[in-house]
Amino acid sequence: MDYEEKRVRVKDYGTMPADSPLLTEIPGTRDKPRKLHRLAAEAFQKMAARAREELKLELQAASGWRRHRWKSWEHYETTMIKKYGSVKAGRKWLAYNSPHETGLAVDFGVGGLEPNRKTRDKQRKTPLHAWLVEHAAEFGWHPYKNEPWHWEYPISKQAWETGEPDDEGSKTPVQQGDTSPFFFGEDDEDDFWNEAVEDATDEDDAAWFEPGGDDAALPAGALAFSEEEELLIARPSARGGEVGGEVEVGDQVQLRWRVFWRL
């Protein structure tokens, strides 16, 4: 058993465009196929074959690849304030950048698993979840422990870009810190504040957003490196902004800081 989180981050891969030939269909709930990155889809199908044999259950996805849902940071900020009262409260439930954008994340929708935060404890007691805890890592899938329905398939950046598996013995997934992000998204804020952000989307949530473009420009409110790459500069929104930076001391100590303000 290898029940270990190995998170997939948009900052490490990017957003897979809707017309990418690397997106492959997998069985979905409501007779609607979903899509995953080619390598994730192959691993999903192999895992589904084993689950069919051992659980007599057909694995289906409630969600796979999704386009970036927010038109801008201000759109996200406004929605969180309206729906949850504040961005800090809202980001615990809906992330600005979702692992689903990479095509390397799946939400199960069968066997008692579904993207529903209200039934998380009940879902963890299902035979399917117990089976995934025991066997999913054999197929390269790892959990997001806050959401029993959500599993991710970490691979190298090269494998993600080419759709070709890594050479045997060099299957190294992207790790935190492998790349320097151009701007901090929600995933990065999760790391910074050590808070869990869920990505549960129910019918009520769906009414609060519209899909955005695949190649959105840097949104208002995002943080970008200065030319010296020493200070993170905020693009303020209509209601405020933020600045931050980081300082390294030797090889072991790194201090990251950020200041938020609201007008």
CSV table of N, CA, C and O in Angstrom, one decimal, residues 41-161:
chain,number,residue,atom,x,y,z
A,41,ALA,N,-5.0,8.4,-18.8
A,41,ALA,CA,-6.1,7.6,-19.3
A,41,ALA,C,-5.7,6.2,-19.4
A,41,ALA,O,-6.5,5.3,-19.1
A,42,GLU,N,-4.5,5.9,-19.9
A,42,GLU,CA,-4.1,4.5,-20.0
A,42,GLU,C,-4.0,3.9,-18.6
A,42,GLU,O,-4.4,2.7,-18.4
A,43,ALA,N,-3.5,4.6,-17.6
A,43,ALA,CA,-3.4,4.1,-16.3
A,43,ALA,C,-4.8,3.9,-15.7
A,43,ALA,O,-5.0,2.9,-14.9
A,44,PHE,N,-5.7,4.8,-16.0
A,44,PHE,CA,-7.0,4.7,-15.5
A,44,PHE,C,-7.7,3.4,-16.0
A,44,PHE,O,-8.4,2.7,-15.3
A,45,GLN,N,-7.5,3.1,-17.3
A,45,GLN,CA,-8.1,1.9,-17.9
A,45,GLN,C,-7.5,0.7,-17.3
A,45,GLN,O,-8.3,-0.3,-17.1
A,46,LYS,N,-6.2,0.6,-17.1
A,46,LYS,CA,-5.6,-0.6,-16.5
A,46,LYS,C,-6.2,-0.8,-15.0
A,46,LYS,O,-6.5,-1.9,-14.6
A,47,MET,N,-6.3,0.3,-14.3
A,47,MET,CA,-6.9,0.2,-13.0
A,47,MET,C,-8.3,-0.2,-13.0
A,47,MET,O,-8.8,-1.0,-12.2
A,48,ALA,N,-9.1,0.3,-14.0
A,48,ALA,CA,-10.5,-0.1,-14.1
A,48,ALA,C,-10.6,-1.5,-14.4
A,48,ALA,O,-11.6,-2.2,-13.9
A,49,ALA,N,-9.7,-2.1,-15.2
A,49,ALA,CA,-9.8,-3.5,-15.5
A,49,ALA,C,-9.6,-4.4,-14.2
A,49,ALA,O,-10.3,-5.4,-14.0
A,50,ARG,N,-8.7,-4.0,-13.4
A,50,ARG,CA,-8.5,-4.7,-12.1
A,50,ARG,C,-9.7,-4.5,-11.2
A,50,ARG,O,-10.1,-5.4,-10.5
A,51,ALA,N,-10.2,-3.3,-11.1
A,51,ALA,CA,-11.4,-3.0,-10.3
A,51,ALA,C,-12.6,-3.8,-10.7
A,51,ALA,O,-13.4,-4.4,-9.9
A,52,ARG,N,-12.7,-4.0,-12.0
A,52,ARG,CA,-13.8,-4.8,-12.6
A,52,ARG,C,-13.7,-6.2,-12.2
A,52,ARG,O,-14.7,-6.9,-11.8
A,53,GLU,N,-12.5,-6.7,-12.2
A,53,GLU,CA,-12.2,-8.1,-11.8
A,53,GLU,C,-12.4,-8.3,-10.3
A,53,GLU,O,-13.0,-9.3,-9.9
A,54,GLU,N,-11.9,-7.4,-9.5
A,54,GLU,CA,-11.9,-7.7,-8.0
A,54,GLU,C,-13.2,-7.1,-7.3
A,54,GLU,O,-13.6,-7.6,-6.3
A,55,LEU,N,-13.7,-6.0,-7.8
A,55,LEU,CA,-14.9,-5.4,-7.2
A,55,LEU,C,-16.2,-5.5,-7.9
A,55,LEU,O,-17.2,-5.2,-7.4
A,56,LYS,N,-16.1,-6.1,-9.2
A,56,LYS,CA,-17.3,-6.2,-10.0
A,56,LYS,C,-17.9,-4.8,-10.2
A,56,LYS,O,-19.1,-4.7,-10.2
A,57,LEU,N,-17.0,-3.8,-10.4
A,57,LEU,CA,-17.5,-2.4,-10.5
A,57,LEU,C,-16.8,-1.8,-11.7
A,57,LEU,O,-15.6,-1.9,-11.9
A,58,GLU,N,-17.6,-1.0,-12.5
A,58,GLU,CA,-17.0,-0.3,-13.6
A,58,GLU,C,-16.7,1.1,-13.2
A,58,GLU,O,-17.5,1.9,-12.8
A,59,LEU,N,-15.4,1.4,-13.2
A,59,LEU,CA,-14.9,2.8,-12.8
A,59,LEU,C,-15.4,3.8,-13.8
A,59,LEU,O,-15.2,3.6,-15.0
A,60,GLN,N,-16.0,4.9,-13.3
A,60,GLN,CA,-16.4,6.0,-14.1
A,60,GLN,C,-16.0,7.3,-13.5
A,60,GLN,O,-15.9,7.4,-12.2
A,61,ALA,N,-15.7,8.3,-14.3
A,61,ALA,CA,-15.3,9.6,-13.8
A,61,ALA,C,-16.4,10.6,-13.8
A,61,ALA,O,-17.1,10.7,-14.8
A,62,ALA,N,-16.6,11.3,-12.6
A,62,ALA,CA,-17.5,12.4,-12.6
A,62,ALA,C,-16.9,13.6,-13.2
A,62,ALA,O,-17.6,14.5,-13.7
A,63,SER,N,-15.5,13.7,-13.2
A,63,SER,CA,-14.8,14.8,-13.7
A,63,SER,C,-13.4,14.4,-14.1
A,63,SER,O,-12.8,13.6,-13.3
A,64,GLY,N,-12.9,14.9,-15.2
A,64,GLY,CA,-11.5,14.6,-15.5
A,64,GLY,C,-10.9,16.0,-15.9
A,64,GLY,O,-10.8,16.9,-15.0
A,65,TRP,N,-10.4,16.1,-17.1
A,65,TRP,CA,-9.8,17.4,-17.5
A,65,TRP,C,-10.9,18.5,-17.5
A,65,TRP,O,-12.0,18.2,-17.9
A,66,ARG,N,-10.5,19.6,-17.0
A,66,ARG,CA,-11.4,20.8,-17.1
A,66,ARG,C,-10.6,22.0,-17.5
A,66,ARG,O,-9.4,22.2,-17.1
A,67,ARG,N,-11.2,22.9,-18.3
A,67,ARG,CA,-10.5,24.2,-18.6
A,67,ARG,C,-10.5,25.1,-17.4
A,67,ARG,O,-11.2,24.9,-16.4
A,68,HIS,N,-9.6,26.1,-17.4
A,68,HIS,CA,-9.5,27.1,-16.4
A,68,HIS,C,-10.8,27.8,-16.3
A,68,HIS,O,-11.3,28.3,-17.2
A,69,ARG,N,-11.4,27.7,-15.1
A,69,ARG,CA,-12.8,28.2,-14.9
A,69,ARG,C,-13.0,29.7,-14.7
A,69,ARG,O,-14.1,30.2,-14.9
A,70,TRP,N,-11.9,30.4,-14.3
A,70,TRP,CA,-12.1,31.8,-13.9
A,70,TRP,C,-11.7,32.7,-15.0
A,70,TRP,O,-10.6,32.5,-15.6
A,71,LYS,N,-12.5,33.8,-15.3
A,71,LYS,CA,-12.1,34.8,-16.3
A,71,LYS,C,-10.9,35.6,-15.9
A,71,LYS,O,-10.1,36.0,-16.8
A,72,SER,N,-10.7,35.8,-14.6
A,72,SER,CA,-9.6,36.6,-14.1
A,72,SER,C,-9.6,36.4,-12.6
A,72,SER,O,-10.5,35.8,-12.0
A,73,TRP,N,-8.5,36.9,-12.0
A,73,TRP,CA,-8.4,36.8,-10.5
A,73,TRP,C,-9.6,37.6,-9.9
A,73,TRP,O,-10.2,37.2,-8.8
A,74,GLU,N,-9.9,38.7,-10.4
A,74,GLU,CA,-11.0,39.5,-9.9
A,74,GLU,C,-12.4,38.7,-9.9
A,74,GLU,O,-13.2,38.8,-9.0
A,75,HIS,N,-12.6,38.0,-11.0
A,75,HIS,CA,-13.8,37.1,-11.1
A,75,HIS,C,-13.8,36.1,-10.0
A,75,HIS,O,-14.8,35.9,-9.4
A,76,TYR,N,-12.6,35.5,-9.8
A,76,TYR,CA,-12.5,34.5,-8.7
A,76,TYR,C,-12.8,35.2,-7.3
A,76,TYR,O,-13.6,34.7,-6.5
A,77,GLU,N,-12.1,36.3,-7.1
A,77,GLU,CA,-12.3,37.0,-5.8
A,77,GLU,C,-13.7,37.4,-5.6
A,77,GLU,O,-14.2,37.2,-4.5
A,78,THR,N,-14.3,38.0,-6.6
A,78,THR,CA,-15.7,38.4,-6.4
A,78,THR,C,-16.6,37.3,-6.1
A,78,THR,O,-17.5,37.4,-5.2
A,79,THR,N,-16.5,36.1,-6.8
A,79,THR,CA,-17.3,35.0,-6.6
A,79,THR,C,-17.1,34.4,-5.2
A,79,THR,O,-18.1,34.1,-4.5
A,80,MET,N,-15.9,34.4,-4.7
A,80,MET,CA,-15.6,33.8,-3.4
A,80,MET,C,-16.3,34.7,-2.3
A,80,MET,O,-16.8,34.2,-1.3
A,81,ILE,N,-16.2,36.0,-2.5
A,81,ILE,CA,-16.8,36.9,-1.5
A,81,ILE,C,-18.3,36.8,-1.5
A,81,ILE,O,-18.9,36.7,-0.4
A,82,LYS,N,-18.9,36.7,-2.7
A,82,LYS,CA,-20.3,36.6,-2.7
A,82,LYS,C,-20.8,35.3,-2.2
A,82,LYS,O,-21.8,35.2,-1.5
A,83,LYS,N,-20.1,34.2,-2.5
A,83,LYS,CA,-20.6,32.9,-2.1
A,83,LYS,C,-20.2,32.5,-0.7
A,83,LYS,O,-21.0,31.8,0.0
A,84,TYR,N,-19.0,32.9,-0.2
A,84,TYR,CA,-18.5,32.4,1.0
A,84,TYR,C,-18.2,33.5,2.1
A,84,TYR,O,-17.8,33.2,3.2
A,85,GLY,N,-18.3,34.7,1.6
A,85,GLY,CA,-18.1,35.9,2.5
A,85,GLY,C,-16.7,36.5,2.5
A,85,GLY,O,-16.5,37.6,2.8
A,86,SER,N,-15.7,35.7,2.0
A,86,SER,CA,-14.3,36.2,1.9
A,86,SER,C,-13.6,35.2,1.0
A,86,SER,O,-13.9,34.1,0.8
A,87,VAL,N,-12.5,35.7,0.4
A,87,VAL,CA,-11.6,34.9,-0.4
A,87,VAL,C,-11.0,33.8,0.5
A,87,VAL,O,-10.9,32.7,0.0
A,88,LYS,N,-10.5,34.1,1.7
A,88,LYS,CA,-9.9,33.2,2.5
A,88,LYS,C,-10.8,32.0,2.9
A,88,LYS,O,-10.4,30.8,2.9
A,89,ALA,N,-12.1,32.3,3.1
A,89,ALA,CA,-13.1,31.2,3.4
A,89,ALA,C,-13.4,30.4,2.1
A,89,ALA,O,-13.4,29.2,2.1
A,90,GLY,N,-13.5,31.1,1.0
A,90,GLY,CA,-13.9,30.5,-0.2
A,90,GLY,C,-12.8,29.6,-0.8
A,90,GLY,O,-13.1,28.5,-1.4
A,91,ARG,N,-11.6,29.9,-0.6
A,91,ARG,CA,-10.5,29.2,-1.2
A,91,ARG,C,-10.3,27.8,-0.6
A,91,ARG,O,-9.6,27.0,-1.1
A,92,LYS,N,-10.9,27.6,0.6
A,92,LYS,CA,-10.9,26.3,1.2
A,92,LYS,C,-11.7,25.3,0.4
A,92,LYS,O,-11.6,24.1,0.6
A,93,TRP,N,-12.6,25.8,-0.5
A,93,TRP,CA,-13.5,24.9,-1.2
A,93,TRP,C,-13.3,25.0,-2.7
A,93,TRP,O,-13.5,24.0,-3.4
A,94,LEU,N,-12.9,26.1,-3.3
A,94,LEU,CA,-12.7,26.2,-4.7
A,94,LEU,C,-11.4,26.9,-5.0
A,94,LEU,O,-11.1,28.0,-4.5
A,95,ALA,N,-10.5,26.2,-5.7
A,95,ALA,CA,-9.1,26.7,-5.9
A,95,ALA,C,-9.2,27.6,-7.2
A,95,ALA,O,-10.0,27.4,-8.1
A,96,TYR,N,-8.2,28.5,-7.3
A,96,TYR,CA,-8.1,29.3,-8.5
A,96,TYR,C,-7.5,28.5,-9.6
A,96,TYR,O,-8.0,28.6,-10.7
A,97,ASN,N,-6.5,27.7,-9.3
A,97,ASN,CA,-5.9,26.8,-10.3
A,97,ASN,C,-6.2,25.4,-9.8
A,97,ASN,O,-5.9,25.0,-8.7
A,98,SER,N,-6.8,24.6,-10.7
A,98,SER,CA,-7.2,23.2,-10.3
A,98,SER,C,-6.3,22.2,-11.0
A,98,SER,O,-6.0,22.4,-12.2
A,99,PRO,N,-5.9,21.1,-10.3
A,99,PRO,CA,-5.1,20.1,-11.0
A,99,PRO,C,-5.8,19.5,-12.2
A,99,PRO,O,-5.2,18.9,-13.1
A,100,HIS,N,-7.1,19.6,-12.2
A,100,HIS,CA,-7.9,19.1,-13.4
A,100,HIS,C,-7.5,19.7,-14.7
A,100,HIS,O,-7.6,19.1,-15.7
A,101,GLU,N,-7.0,21.0,-14.6
A,101,GLU,CA,-6.5,21.7,-15.8
A,101,GLU,C,-5.4,21.0,-16.5
A,101,GLU,O,-5.2,21.2,-17.7
A,102,THR,N,-4.6,20.1,-15.8
A,102,THR,CA,-3.5,19.4,-16.4
A,102,THR,C,-3.9,18.2,-17.1
A,102,THR,O,-3.1,17.6,-17.9
A,103,GLY,N,-5.1,17.7,-16.8
A,103,GLY,CA,-5.5,16.4,-17.4
A,103,GLY,C,-5.0,15.2,-16.6
A,103,GLY,O,-5.1,14.1,-17.0
A,104,LEU,N,-4.4,15.5,-15.4
A,104,LEU,CA,-3.8,14.5,-14.6
A,104,LEU,C,-4.5,14.2,-13.3
A,104,LEU,O,-4.0,13.7,-12.3
A,105,ALA,N,-5.8,14.6,-13.2
A,105,ALA,CA,-6.6,14.4,-12.0
A,105,ALA,C,-8.0,13.9,-12.4
A,105,ALA,O,-8.5,14.3,-13.4
A,106,VAL,N,-8.5,13.1,-11.6
A,106,VAL,CA,-9.9,12.5,-11.8
A,106,VAL,C,-10.7,12.5,-10.6
A,106,VAL,O,-10.2,12.4,-9.4
A,107,ASP,N,-12.0,12.8,-10.7
A,107,ASP,CA,-12.9,12.6,-9.6
A,107,ASP,C,-13.8,11.4,-9.9
A,107,ASP,O,-14.4,11.4,-11.0
A,108,PHE,N,-13.8,10.5,-9.1
A,108,PHE,CA,-14.6,9.3,-9.3
A,108,PHE,C,-16.1,9.6,-9.0
A,108,PHE,O,-16.4,10.4,-8.2
A,109,GLY,N,-17.0,8.9,-9.7
A,109,GLY,CA,-18.4,9.1,-9.6
A,109,GLY,C,-19.2,7.9,-9.4
A,109,GLY,O,-20.4,7.8,-9.7
A,110,VAL,N,-18.6,6.8,-9.0
A,110,VAL,CA,-19.2,5.5,-8.8
A,110,VAL,C,-18.8,4.9,-7.5
A,110,VAL,O,-17.9,5.4,-6.8
A,111,GLY,N,-19.5,3.8,-7.1
A,111,GLY,CA,-19.1,3.1,-5.9
A,111,GLY,C,-19.2,3.8,-4.6
A,111,GLY,O,-18.5,3.6,-3.6
A,112,GLY,N,-20.1,4.8,-4.6
A,112,GLY,CA,-20.3,5.7,-3.4
A,112,GLY,C,-19.4,6.9,-3.4
A,112,GLY,O,-19.5,7.7,-2.4
A,113,LEU,N,-18.5,7.0,-4.4
A,113,LEU,CA,-17.6,8.2,-4.4
A,113,LEU,C,-18.2,9.2,-5.4
A,113,LEU,O,-18.7,8.9,-6.4
A,114,GLU,N,-18.2,10.5,-5.0
A,114,GLU,CA,-18.7,11.6,-5.8
A,114,GLU,C,-18.1,12.9,-5.3
A,114,GLU,O,-17.8,13.0,-4.1
A,115,PRO,N,-18.0,13.9,-6.1
A,115,PRO,CA,-17.5,15.2,-5.7
A,115,PRO,C,-18.5,15.9,-4.8
A,115,PRO,O,-19.2,16.8,-5.2
A,116,ASN,N,-18.6,15.5,-3.6
A,116,ASN,CA,-19.6,16.1,-2.6
A,116,ASN,C,-18.9,16.2,-1.2
A,116,ASN,O,-18.7,15.2,-0.6
A,117,ARG,N,-18.6,17.4,-0.8
A,117,ARG,CA,-17.9,17.6,0.4
A,117,ARG,C,-18.7,17.2,1.6
A,117,ARG,O,-18.2,17.0,2.7
A,118,LYS,N,-20.0,17.2,1.5
A,118,LYS,CA,-20.9,16.9,2.6
A,118,LYS,C,-20.9,15.5,3.0
A,118,LYS,O,-21.3,15.1,4.1
A,119,THR,N,-20.4,14.6,2.2
A,119,THR,CA,-20.4,13.1,2.5
A,119,THR,C,-19.0,12.6,2.5
A,119,THR,O,-18.8,11.4,2.3
A,120,ARG,N,-18.0,13.4,2.8
A,120,ARG,CA,-16.6,12.9,2.8
A,120,ARG,C,-16.4,11.7,3.7
A,120,ARG,O,-15.8,10.7,3.3
A,121,ASP,N,-16.9,11.8,4.9
A,121,ASP,CA,-16.6,10.8,5.9
A,121,ASP,C,-17.3,9.4,5.5
A,121,ASP,O,-16.7,8.4,5.6
A,122,LYS,N,-18.5,9.5,4.9
A,122,LYS,CA,-19.2,8.3,4.5
A,122,LYS,C,-18.4,7.7,3.3
A,122,LYS,O,-18.3,6.5,3.2
A,123,GLN,N,-17.9,8.6,2.4
A,123,GLN,CA,-17.2,8.1,1.2
A,123,GLN,C,-15.9,7.3,1.6
A,123,GLN,O,-15.6,6.3,0.9
A,124,ARG,N,-15.3,7.7,2.7
A,124,ARG,CA,-14.0,7.1,3.1
A,124,ARG,C,-14.3,5.6,3.6
A,124,ARG,O,-13.4,4.8,3.7
A,125,LYS,N,-15.5,5.3,3.9
A,125,LYS,CA,-15.9,4.0,4.4
A,125,LYS,C,-16.4,3.0,3.3
A,125,LYS,O,-16.7,1.9,3.6
A,126,THR,N,-16.3,3.5,2.0
A,126,THR,CA,-16.8,2.6,0.9
A,126,THR,C,-15.8,1.6,0.5
A,126,THR,O,-14.6,1.9,0.6
A,127,PRO,N,-16.2,0.5,0.0
A,127,PRO,CA,-15.3,-0.5,-0.5
A,127,PRO,C,-14.4,0.0,-1.6
A,127,PRO,O,-13.2,-0.4,-1.7
A,128,LEU,N,-14.9,0.9,-2.5
A,128,LEU,CA,-14.1,1.4,-3.6
A,128,LEU,C,-12.9,2.2,-3.0
A,128,LEU,O,-11.8,2.1,-3.5
A,129,HIS,N,-13.2,3.1,-2.0
A,129,HIS,CA,-12.2,3.9,-1.5
A,129,HIS,C,-11.1,3.1,-0.8
A,129,HIS,O,-9.9,3.3,-0.9
A,130,ALA,N,-11.5,2.1,-0.1
A,130,ALA,CA,-10.6,1.2,0.6
A,130,ALA,C,-9.7,0.5,-0.5
A,130,ALA,O,-8.5,0.3,-0.3
A,131,TRP,N,-10.3,0.1,-1.6
A,131,TRP,CA,-9.6,-0.6,-2.6
A,131,TRP,C,-8.6,0.4,-3.3
A,131,TRP,O,-7.4,0.0,-3.5
A,132,LEU,N,-9.0,1.6,-3.5
A,132,LEU,CA,-8.1,2.6,-4.1
A,132,LEU,C,-6.9,2.9,-3.1
A,132,LEU,O,-5.7,3.0,-3.6
A,133,VAL,N,-7.2,3.0,-1.8
A,133,VAL,CA,-6.1,3.2,-0.9
A,133,VAL,C,-5.1,2.1,-0.9
A,133,VAL,O,-3.9,2.3,-0.8
A,134,GLU,N,-5.5,0.9,-1.2
A,134,GLU,CA,-4.7,-0.3,-1.2
A,134,GLU,C,-4.0,-0.5,-2.5
A,134,GLU,O,-2.8,-0.9,-2.6
A,135,HIS,N,-4.6,-0.1,-3.7
A,135,HIS,CA,-4.1,-0.5,-5.0
A,135,HIS,C,-3.8,0.6,-6.0
A,135,HIS,O,-3.1,0.4,-6.9
A,136,ALA,N,-4.4,1.8,-5.8
A,136,ALA,CA,-4.3,2.9,-6.8
A,136,ALA,C,-2.8,3.2,-7.1
A,136,ALA,O,-2.5,3.4,-8.3
A,137,ALA,N,-1.9,3.2,-6.1
A,137,ALA,CA,-0.5,3.5,-6.4
A,137,ALA,C,0.2,2.5,-7.3
A,137,ALA,O,1.1,2.9,-8.0
A,138,GLU,N,-0.4,1.3,-7.4
A,138,GLU,CA,0.2,0.3,-8.3
A,138,GLU,C,0.1,0.8,-9.7
A,138,GLU,O,0.8,0.3,-10.6
A,139,PHE,N,-0.9,1.6,-10.0
A,139,PHE,CA,-1.2,2.1,-11.3
A,139,PHE,C,-0.7,3.6,-11.5
A,139,PHE,O,-1.0,4.2,-12.5
A,140,GLY,N,0.0,4.1,-10.5
A,140,GLY,CA,0.5,5.5,-10.6
A,140,GLY,C,-0.4,6.6,-10.0
A,140,GLY,O,-0.1,7.7,-10.1
A,141,TRP,N,-1.5,6.2,-9.5
A,141,TRP,CA,-2.5,7.2,-8.9
A,141,TRP,C,-2.3,7.4,-7.5
A,141,TRP,O,-2.1,6.5,-6.7
A,142,HIS,N,-2.4,8.7,-7.0
A,142,HIS,CA,-2.2,9.0,-5.6
A,142,HIS,C,-3.3,10.0,-5.2
A,142,HIS,O,-3.9,10.7,-6.0
A,143,PRO,N,-3.6,9.9,-3.9
A,143,PRO,CA,-4.8,10.6,-3.4
A,143,PRO,C,-4.6,12.1,-3.1
A,143,PRO,O,-3.4,12.6,-2.9
A,144,TYR,N,-5.7,12.8,-3.1
A,144,TYR,CA,-5.7,14.1,-2.4
A,144,TYR,C,-6.6,13.8,-1.1
A,144,TYR,O,-7.8,13.6,-1.3
A,145,LYS,N,-6.0,13.7,0.0
A,145,LYS,CA,-6.6,13.0,1.2
A,145,LYS,C,-7.8,13.8,1.7
A,145,LYS,O,-8.7,13.2,2.3
A,146,ASN,N,-7.9,15.1,1.4
A,146,ASN,CA,-9.1,15.8,1.8
A,146,ASN,C,-10.3,15.5,1.0
A,146,ASN,O,-11.4,15.8,1.5
A,147,GLU,N,-10.1,14.9,-0.1
A,147,GLU,CA,-11.3,14.6,-1.0
A,147,GLU,C,-11.1,13.1,-1.4
A,147,GLU,O,-10.4,12.8,-2.3
A,148,PRO,N,-11.9,12.2,-0.8
A,148,PRO,CA,-11.8,10.8,-1.1
A,148,PRO,C,-12.1,10.4,-2.6
A,148,PRO,O,-11.7,9.4,-3.0
A,149,TRP,N,-12.8,11.3,-3.3
A,149,TRP,CA,-13.2,11.0,-4.7
A,149,TRP,C,-12.1,11.5,-5.6
A,149,TRP,O,-12.1,11.2,-6.8
A,150,HIS,N,-11.1,12.3,-5.2
A,150,HIS,CA,-10.2,13.0,-6.1
A,150,HIS,C,-8.8,12.3,-6.0
A,150,HIS,O,-8.2,12.2,-4.9
A,151,TRP,N,-8.3,11.9,-7.2
A,151,TRP,CA,-7.0,11.2,-7.3
A,151,TRP,C,-6.2,11.8,-8.4
A,151,TRP,O,-6.8,12.3,-9.4
A,152,GLU,N,-4.9,11.8,-8.3
A,152,GLU,CA,-4.0,12.4,-9.2
A,152,GLU,C,-2.9,11.5,-9.7
A,152,GLU,O,-2.5,10.6,-9.0
A,153,TYR,N,-2.4,11.8,-11.0
A,153,TYR,CA,-1.5,10.9,-11.6
A,153,TYR,C,-0.2,11.8,-11.9
A,153,TYR,O,0.0,12.3,-13.0
A,154,PRO,N,0.7,11.9,-11.0
A,154,PRO,CA,1.9,12.7,-11.2
A,154,PRO,C,2.9,12.0,-12.1
A,154,PRO,O,3.3,10.9,-12.0
A,155,ILE,N,3.4,12.8,-13.1
A,155,ILE,CA,4.4,12.3,-14.1
A,155,ILE,C,5.4,13.4,-14.3
A,155,ILE,O,5.2,14.5,-13.8
A,156,SER,N,6.4,13.1,-15.1
A,156,SER,CA,7.4,14.2,-15.3
A,156,SER,C,6.9,15.2,-16.3
A,156,SER,O,5.9,15.0,-17.0
A,157,LYS,N,7.5,16.4,-16.3
A,157,LYS,CA,7.0,17.4,-17.2
A,157,LYS,C,7.2,17.0,-18.6
A,157,LYS,O,6.4,17.3,-19.5
A,158,GLN,N,8.3,16.3,-18.9
A,158,GLN,CA,8.6,15.8,-20.3
A,158,GLN,C,7.5,14.8,-20.7
A,158,GLN,O,7.0,14.9,-21.9
A,159,ALA,N,7.1,13.9,-19.9
A,159,ALA,CA,6.1,13.0,-20.2
A,159,ALA,C,4.7,13.7,-20.4
A,159,ALA,O,4.0,13.3,-21.3
A,160,TRP,N,4.5,14.7,-19.6
A,160,TRP,CA,3.2,15.5,-19.8
A,160,TRP,C,3.2,16.2,-21.1
A,160,TRP,O,2.2,16.2,-21.8
A,161,GLU,N,4.3,16.7,-21.5
A,161,GLU,CA,4.4,17.5,-22.8
A,161,GLU,C,4.4,16.6,-24.0
A,161,GLU,O,3.8,17.0,-25.0
